[in-house]
């Protein structure tokens, strides 16, 4: 007489095979459906257009010379203040440079390798404050523009 454990193992194996067969069958049926292919193609196009839109919003130094000048000026001022020993003002200017930089993650990596650890930590703590100040300034600017209209 077969052991109960053997019967249960056979039932579990048959169930697993049946489930895998079910998955394969419906996956092939779904992939072969023209409506599914159309939806998938439309979804990929939408994602591609969205990614292109984001790419167009990135800061391009060739198109925006004023931002590039501001970025370079802020980095130079930050380096100047750090060389004079005034870490607070140096970090403030480097934070402003981060704010106008098109690739702040890359700039942070550069700062991590070039700045003293103490100054880099100060910069990391300053980033949320800089972002808050930027949002406040932008809201005030929008408010002033709305008043003009």
mmCIF file with all atom_site columns, C-alpha atoms in Angstrom:
data_model
loop_
_atom_site.group_PDB
_atom_site.id
_atom_site.type_symbol
_atom_site.label_atom_id
_atom_site.label_alt_id
_atom_site.label_comp_id
_atom_site.label_asym_id
_atom_site.label_entity_id
_atom_site.label_seq_id
_atom_site.pdbx_PDB_ins_code
_atom_site.Cartn_x
_atom_site.Cartn_y
_atom_site.Cartn_z
_atom_site.occupancy
_atom_site.B_iso_or_equiv
_atom_site.pdbx_formal_charge
_atom_site.auth_seq_id
_atom_site.auth_comp_id
_atom_site.auth_asym_id
_atom_site.auth_atom_id
_atom_site.pdbx_PDB_model_num
ATOM 1   C CA . UNK A 1 1   ? 0.000  0.000  0.000   1.00 0.00 ? 1   UNK A CA 1
ATOM 2   C CA . UNK A 1 2   ? 1.417  3.424  -0.942  1.00 0.00 ? 2   UNK A CA 1
ATOM 3   C CA . UNK A 1 3   ? 2.590  5.664  1.823   1.00 0.00 ? 3   UNK A CA 1
ATOM 4   C CA . UNK A 1 4   ? 0.526  8.779  2.605   1.00 0.00 ? 4   UNK A CA 1
ATOM 5   C CA . UNK A 1 5   ? 3.596  10.919 2.236   1.00 0.00 ? 5   UNK A CA 1
ATOM 6   C CA . UNK A 1 6   ? 4.206  9.633  -1.297  1.00 0.00 ? 6   UNK A CA 1
ATOM 7   C CA . UNK A 1 7   ? 0.603  10.321 -2.303  1.00 0.00 ? 7   UNK A CA 1
ATOM 8   C CA . UNK A 1 8   ? 0.788  13.833 -0.915  1.00 0.00 ? 8   UNK A CA 1
ATOM 9   C CA . UNK A 1 9   ? 4.070  14.484 -2.755  1.00 0.00 ? 9   UNK A CA 1
ATOM 10  C CA . UNK A 1 10  ? 2.556  13.226 -6.015  1.00 0.00 ? 10  UNK A CA 1
ATOM 11  C CA . UNK A 1 11  ? -0.527 15.403 -5.529  1.00 0.00 ? 11  UNK A CA 1
ATOM 12  C CA . UNK A 1 12  ? 1.658  18.435 -4.790  1.00 0.00 ? 12  UNK A CA 1
ATOM 13  C CA . UNK A 1 13  ? 3.814  17.747 -7.869  1.00 0.00 ? 13  UNK A CA 1
ATOM 14  C CA . UNK A 1 14  ? 0.715  17.336 -10.068 1.00 0.00 ? 14  UNK A CA 1
ATOM 15  C CA . UNK A 1 15  ? -0.732 20.553 -8.669  1.00 0.00 ? 15  UNK A CA 1
ATOM 16  C CA . UNK A 1 16  ? 2.498  22.435 -9.352  1.00 0.00 ? 16  UNK A CA 1
ATOM 17  C CA . UNK A 1 17  ? 2.670  21.101 -12.917 1.00 0.00 ? 17  UNK A CA 1
ATOM 18  C CA . UNK A 1 18  ? -0.984 21.993 -13.496 1.00 0.00 ? 18  UNK A CA 1
ATOM 19  C CA . UNK A 1 19  ? -0.441 25.493 -12.130 1.00 0.00 ? 19  UNK A CA 1
ATOM 20  C CA . UNK A 1 20  ? 2.646  26.039 -14.326 1.00 0.00 ? 20  UNK A CA 1
ATOM 21  C CA . UNK A 1 21  ? 0.725  24.742 -17.341 1.00 0.00 ? 21  UNK A CA 1
ATOM 22  C CA . UNK A 1 22  ? -2.115 27.141 -16.542 1.00 0.00 ? 22  UNK A CA 1
ATOM 23  C CA . UNK A 1 23  ? 0.353  30.052 -16.297 1.00 0.00 ? 23  UNK A CA 1
ATOM 24  C CA . UNK A 1 24  ? 2.088  29.167 -19.564 1.00 0.00 ? 24  UNK A CA 1
ATOM 25  C CA . UNK A 1 25  ? -1.209 28.686 -21.421 1.00 0.00 ? 25  UNK A CA 1
ATOM 26  C CA . UNK A 1 26  ? -2.707 32.017 -20.376 1.00 0.00 ? 26  UNK A CA 1
ATOM 27  C CA . UNK A 1 27  ? 0.563  33.883 -20.804 1.00 0.00 ? 27  UNK A CA 1
ATOM 28  C CA . UNK A 1 28  ? 0.796  32.658 -24.418 1.00 0.00 ? 28  UNK A CA 1
ATOM 29  C CA . UNK A 1 29  ? -2.858 33.525 -24.957 1.00 0.00 ? 29  UNK A CA 1
ATOM 30  C CA . UNK A 1 30  ? -2.344 37.006 -23.480 1.00 0.00 ? 30  UNK A CA 1
ATOM 31  C CA . UNK A 1 31  ? 0.825  37.707 -25.487 1.00 0.00 ? 31  UNK A CA 1
ATOM 32  C CA . UNK A 1 32  ? -0.837 36.571 -28.700 1.00 0.00 ? 32  UNK A CA 1
ATOM 33  C CA . UNK A 1 33  ? -3.778 38.925 -28.211 1.00 0.00 ? 33  UNK A CA 1
ATOM 34  C CA . UNK A 1 34  ? -3.560 41.912 -30.622 1.00 0.00 ? 34  UNK A CA 1
ATOM 35  C CA . UNK A 1 35  ? -5.234 44.218 -28.096 1.00 0.00 ? 35  UNK A CA 1
ATOM 36  C CA . UNK A 1 36  ? -2.579 43.344 -25.496 1.00 0.00 ? 36  UNK A CA 1
ATOM 37  C CA . UNK A 1 37  ? 0.201  44.075 -27.966 1.00 0.00 ? 37  UNK A CA 1
ATOM 38  C CA . UNK A 1 38  ? -1.387 47.410 -28.861 1.00 0.00 ? 38  UNK A CA 1
ATOM 39  C CA . UNK A 1 39  ? -1.778 48.394 -25.192 1.00 0.00 ? 39  UNK A CA 1
ATOM 40  C CA . UNK A 1 40  ? 1.810  47.356 -24.495 1.00 0.00 ? 40  UNK A CA 1
ATOM 41  C CA . UNK A 1 41  ? 3.097  49.343 -27.477 1.00 0.00 ? 41  UNK A CA 1
ATOM 42  C CA . UNK A 1 42  ? 1.077  52.419 -26.432 1.00 0.00 ? 42  UNK A CA 1
ATOM 43  C CA . UNK A 1 43  ? 2.344  52.118 -22.863 1.00 0.00 ? 43  UNK A CA 1
ATOM 44  C CA . UNK A 1 44  ? 5.957  51.907 -24.031 1.00 0.00 ? 44  UNK A CA 1
ATOM 45  C CA . UNK A 1 45  ? 5.491  54.929 -26.303 1.00 0.00 ? 45  UNK A CA 1
ATOM 46  C CA . UNK A 1 46  ? 4.011  56.923 -23.431 1.00 0.00 ? 46  UNK A CA 1
ATOM 47  C CA . UNK A 1 47  ? 6.927  55.992 -21.172 1.00 0.00 ? 47  UNK A CA 1
ATOM 48  C CA . UNK A 1 48  ? 9.406  56.890 -23.900 1.00 0.00 ? 48  UNK A CA 1
ATOM 49  C CA . UNK A 1 49  ? 7.764  60.285 -24.466 1.00 0.00 ? 49  UNK A CA 1
ATOM 50  C CA . UNK A 1 50  ? 7.681  60.919 -20.735 1.00 0.00 ? 50  UNK A CA 1
ATOM 51  C CA . UNK A 1 51  ? 11.400 60.101 -20.475 1.00 0.00 ? 51  UNK A CA 1
ATOM 52  C CA . UNK A 1 52  ? 12.162 62.413 -23.393 1.00 0.00 ? 52  UNK A CA 1
ATOM 53  C CA . UNK A 1 53  ? 10.165 65.158 -21.687 1.00 0.00 ? 53  UNK A CA 1
ATOM 54  C CA . UNK A 1 54  ? 12.222 64.743 -18.535 1.00 0.00 ? 54  UNK A CA 1
ATOM 55  C CA . UNK A 1 55  ? 15.408 64.815 -20.564 1.00 0.00 ? 55  UNK A CA 1
ATOM 56  C CA . UNK A 1 56  ? 14.377 68.095 -22.146 1.00 0.00 ? 56  UNK A CA 1
ATOM 57  C CA . UNK A 1 57  ? 13.855 69.610 -18.704 1.00 0.00 ? 57  UNK A CA 1
ATOM 58  C CA . UNK A 1 58  ? 17.410 68.854 -17.586 1.00 0.00 ? 58  UNK A CA 1
ATOM 59  C CA . UNK A 1 59  ? 19.696 71.809 -17.360 1.00 0.00 ? 59  UNK A CA 1
ATOM 60  C CA . UNK A 1 60  ? 21.740 72.308 -20.509 1.00 0.00 ? 60  UNK A CA 1
ATOM 61  C CA . UNK A 1 61  ? 24.702 74.677 -19.977 1.00 0.00 ? 61  UNK A CA 1
ATOM 62  C CA . UNK A 1 62  ? 24.895 75.565 -23.667 1.00 0.00 ? 62  UNK A CA 1
ATOM 63  C CA . UNK A 1 63  ? 21.298 76.794 -23.650 1.00 0.00 ? 63  UNK A CA 1
ATOM 64  C CA . UNK A 1 64  ? 21.379 78.530 -20.323 1.00 0.00 ? 64  UNK A CA 1
ATOM 65  C CA . UNK A 1 65  ? 24.559 80.552 -19.945 1.00 0.00 ? 65  UNK A CA 1
ATOM 66  C CA . UNK A 1 66  ? 23.269 82.606 -17.025 1.00 0.00 ? 66  UNK A CA 1
ATOM 67  C CA . UNK A 1 67  ? 22.707 79.507 -14.914 1.00 0.00 ? 67  UNK A CA 1
ATOM 68  C CA . UNK A 1 68  ? 26.154 78.261 -15.861 1.00 0.00 ? 68  UNK A CA 1
ATOM 69  C CA . UNK A 1 69  ? 27.703 81.570 -14.833 1.00 0.00 ? 69  UNK A CA 1
ATOM 70  C CA . UNK A 1 70  ? 25.767 81.533 -11.572 1.00 0.00 ? 70  UNK A CA 1
ATOM 71  C CA . UNK A 1 71  ? 26.857 77.960 -10.912 1.00 0.00 ? 71  UNK A CA 1
ATOM 72  C CA . UNK A 1 72  ? 30.520 78.751 -11.517 1.00 0.00 ? 72  UNK A CA 1
ATOM 73  C CA . UNK A 1 73  ? 30.305 81.925 -9.449  1.00 0.00 ? 73  UNK A CA 1
ATOM 74  C CA . UNK A 1 74  ? 28.760 80.079 -6.506  1.00 0.00 ? 74  UNK A CA 1
ATOM 75  C CA . UNK A 1 75  ? 31.376 77.322 -6.647  1.00 0.00 ? 75  UNK A CA 1
ATOM 76  C CA . UNK A 1 76  ? 34.176 79.906 -6.771  1.00 0.00 ? 76  UNK A CA 1
ATOM 77  C CA . UNK A 1 77  ? 32.701 81.875 -3.888  1.00 0.00 ? 77  UNK A CA 1
ATOM 78  C CA . UNK A 1 78  ? 32.304 78.675 -1.877  1.00 0.00 ? 78  UNK A CA 1
ATOM 79  C CA . UNK A 1 79  ? 35.918 77.723 -2.515  1.00 0.00 ? 79  UNK A CA 1
ATOM 80  C CA . UNK A 1 80  ? 37.046 81.238 -1.624  1.00 0.00 ? 80  UNK A CA 1
ATOM 81  C CA . UNK A 1 81  ? 35.228 81.252 1.714   1.00 0.00 ? 81  UNK A CA 1
ATOM 82  C CA . UNK A 1 82  ? 36.433 77.733 2.521   1.00 0.00 ? 82  UNK A CA 1
ATOM 83  C CA . UNK A 1 83  ? 40.029 78.737 1.782   1.00 0.00 ? 83  UNK A CA 1
ATOM 84  C CA . UNK A 1 84  ? 39.612 81.713 4.128   1.00 0.00 ? 84  UNK A CA 1
ATOM 85  C CA . UNK A 1 85  ? 38.344 79.382 6.842   1.00 0.00 ? 85  UNK A CA 1
ATOM 86  C CA . UNK A 1 86  ? 34.718 80.526 6.898   1.00 0.00 ? 86  UNK A CA 1
ATOM 87  C CA . UNK A 1 87  ? 33.025 77.166 6.501   1.00 0.00 ? 87  UNK A CA 1
ATOM 88  C CA . UNK A 1 88  ? 29.508 78.501 7.039   1.00 0.00 ? 88  UNK A CA 1
ATOM 89  C CA . UNK A 1 89  ? 29.599 80.913 4.097   1.00 0.00 ? 89  UNK A CA 1
ATOM 90  C CA . UNK A 1 90  ? 31.499 78.407 1.963   1.00 0.00 ? 90  UNK A CA 1
ATOM 91  C CA . UNK A 1 91  ? 28.830 75.758 2.548   1.00 0.00 ? 91  UNK A CA 1
ATOM 92  C CA . UNK A 1 92  ? 26.101 78.275 1.797   1.00 0.00 ? 92  UNK A CA 1
ATOM 93  C CA . UNK A 1 93  ? 27.609 79.103 -1.599  1.00 0.00 ? 93  UNK A CA 1
ATOM 94  C CA . UNK A 1 94  ? 28.284 75.447 -2.423  1.00 0.00 ? 94  UNK A CA 1
ATOM 95  C CA . UNK A 1 95  ? 24.660 74.695 -1.534  1.00 0.00 ? 95  UNK A CA 1
ATOM 96  C CA . UNK A 1 96  ? 23.519 77.394 -3.923  1.00 0.00 ? 96  UNK A CA 1
ATOM 97  C CA . UNK A 1 97  ? 25.703 75.801 -6.598  1.00 0.00 ? 97  UNK A CA 1
ATOM 98  C CA . UNK A 1 98  ? 23.979 72.479 -5.900  1.00 0.00 ? 98  UNK A CA 1
ATOM 99  C CA . UNK A 1 99  ? 20.626 74.176 -6.300  1.00 0.00 ? 99  UNK A CA 1
ATOM 100 C CA . UNK A 1 100 ? 21.326 75.453 -9.811  1.00 0.00 ? 100 UNK A CA 1
ATOM 101 C CA . UNK A 1 101 ? 23.321 72.405 -10.898 1.00 0.00 ? 101 UNK A CA 1
ATOM 102 C CA . UNK A 1 102 ? 21.693 70.136 -13.471 1.00 0.00 ? 102 UNK A CA 1
ATOM 103 C CA . UNK A 1 103 ? 23.204 67.002 -11.949 1.00 0.00 ? 103 UNK A CA 1
ATOM 104 C CA . UNK A 1 104 ? 23.393 67.542 -8.183  1.00 0.00 ? 104 UNK A CA 1
ATOM 105 C CA . UNK A 1 105 ? 24.105 63.865 -7.439  1.00 0.00 ? 105 UNK A CA 1
ATOM 106 C CA . UNK A 1 106 ? 27.286 64.002 -9.501  1.00 0.00 ? 106 UNK A CA 1
ATOM 107 C CA . UNK A 1 107 ? 28.319 67.292 -7.911  1.00 0.00 ? 107 UNK A CA 1
ATOM 108 C CA . UNK A 1 108 ? 27.779 65.796 -4.446  1.00 0.00 ? 108 UNK A CA 1
ATOM 109 C CA . UNK A 1 109 ? 30.073 62.906 -5.380  1.00 0.00 ? 109 UNK A CA 1
ATOM 110 C CA . UNK A 1 110 ? 32.746 65.413 -6.410  1.00 0.00 ? 110 UNK A CA 1
ATOM 111 C CA . UNK A 1 111 ? 32.262 67.389 -3.198  1.00 0.00 ? 111 UNK A CA 1
ATOM 112 C CA . UNK A 1 112 ? 32.493 64.178 -1.154  1.00 0.00 ? 112 UNK A CA 1
ATOM 113 C CA . UNK A 1 113 ? 35.939 63.466 -2.565  1.00 0.00 ? 113 UNK A CA 1
ATOM 114 C CA . UNK A 1 114 ? 37.262 67.037 -2.530  1.00 0.00 ? 114 UNK A CA 1
ATOM 115 C CA . UNK A 1 115 ? 35.852 68.641 0.618   1.00 0.00 ? 115 UNK A CA 1
ATOM 116 C CA . UNK A 1 116 ? 36.975 67.875 4.154   1.00 0.00 ? 116 UNK A CA 1
ATOM 117 C CA . UNK A 1 117 ? 34.546 65.463 5.856   1.00 0.00 ? 117 UNK A CA 1
ATOM 118 C CA . UNK A 1 118 ? 33.407 68.104 8.359   1.00 0.00 ? 118 UNK A CA 1
ATOM 119 C CA . UNK A 1 119 ? 32.532 70.577 5.592   1.00 0.00 ? 119 UNK A CA 1
ATOM 120 C CA . UNK A 1 120 ? 30.809 67.888 3.525   1.00 0.00 ? 120 UNK A CA 1
ATOM 121 C CA . UNK A 1 121 ? 28.651 66.945 6.527   1.00 0.00 ? 121 UNK A CA 1
ATOM 122 C CA . UNK A 1 122 ? 27.746 70.617 6.984   1.00 0.00 ? 122 UNK A CA 1
ATOM 123 C CA . UNK A 1 123 ? 26.751 70.752 3.316   1.00 0.00 ? 123 UNK A CA 1
ATOM 124 C CA . UNK A 1 124 ? 24.572 67.659 3.640   1.00 0.00 ? 124 UNK A CA 1
ATOM 125 C CA . UNK A 1 125 ? 22.781 69.181 6.626   1.00 0.00 ? 125 UNK A CA 1
ATOM 126 C CA . UNK A 1 126 ? 22.326 72.455 4.740   1.00 0.00 ? 126 UNK A CA 1
ATOM 127 C CA . UNK A 1 127 ? 20.634 70.914 1.659   1.00 0.00 ? 127 UNK A CA 1
ATOM 128 C CA . UNK A 1 128 ? 17.079 70.664 3.111   1.00 0.00 ? 128 UNK A CA 1
ATOM 129 C CA . UNK A 1 129 ? 17.284 74.274 4.304   1.00 0.00 ? 129 UNK A CA 1
ATOM 130 C CA . UNK A 1 130 ? 18.413 75.446 0.880   1.00 0.00 ? 130 UNK A CA 1
ATOM 131 C CA . UNK A 1 131 ? 15.539 73.574 -0.775  1.00 0.00 ? 131 UNK A CA 1
ATOM 132 C CA . UNK A 1 132 ? 13.026 75.107 1.653   1.00 0.00 ? 132 UNK A CA 1
ATOM 133 C CA . UNK A 1 133 ? 14.393 78.579 0.972   1.00 0.00 ? 133 UNK A CA 1
ATOM 134 C CA . UNK A 1 134 ? 14.203 77.963 -2.776  1.00 0.00 ? 134 UNK A CA 1
ATOM 135 C CA . UNK A 1 135 ? 10.565 76.827 -2.522  1.00 0.00 ? 135 UNK A CA 1
ATOM 136 C CA . UNK A 1 136 ? 9.727  79.881 -0.414  1.00 0.00 ? 136 UNK A CA 1
ATOM 137 C CA . UNK A 1 137 ? 11.394 82.185 -2.931  1.00 0.00 ? 137 UNK A CA 1
ATOM 138 C CA . UNK A 1 138 ? 9.589  80.503 -5.818  1.00 0.00 ? 138 UNK A CA 1
ATOM 139 C CA . UNK A 1 139 ? 6.214  80.810 -4.049  1.00 0.00 ? 139 UNK A CA 1
ATOM 140 C CA . UNK A 1 140 ? 6.848  84.498 -3.362  1.00 0.00 ? 140 UNK A CA 1
ATOM 141 C CA . UNK A 1 141 ? 7.829  85.037 -6.980  1.00 0.00 ? 141 UNK A CA 1
ATOM 142 C CA . UNK A 1 142 ? 4.657  83.293 -8.211  1.00 0.00 ? 142 UNK A CA 1
ATOM 143 C CA . UNK A 1 143 ? 2.610  85.395 -5.770  1.00 0.00 ? 143 UNK A CA 1
ATOM 144 C CA . UNK A 1 144 ? 4.183  88.607 -7.104  1.00 0.00 ? 144 UNK A CA 1
ATOM 145 C CA . UNK A 1 145 ? 3.578  87.522 -10.702 1.00 0.00 ? 145 UNK A CA 1
ATOM 146 C CA . UNK A 1 146 ? -0.066 86.771 -9.903  1.00 0.00 ? 146 UNK A CA 1
ATOM 147 C CA . UNK A 1 147 ? -0.471 90.241 -8.376  1.00 0.00 ? 147 UNK A CA 1
ATOM 148 C CA . UNK A 1 148 ? 0.784  91.855 -11.579 1.00 0.00 ? 148 UNK A CA 1
ATOM 149 C CA . UNK A 1 149 ? -1.900 90.102 -13.657 1.00 0.00 ? 149 UNK A CA 1
#
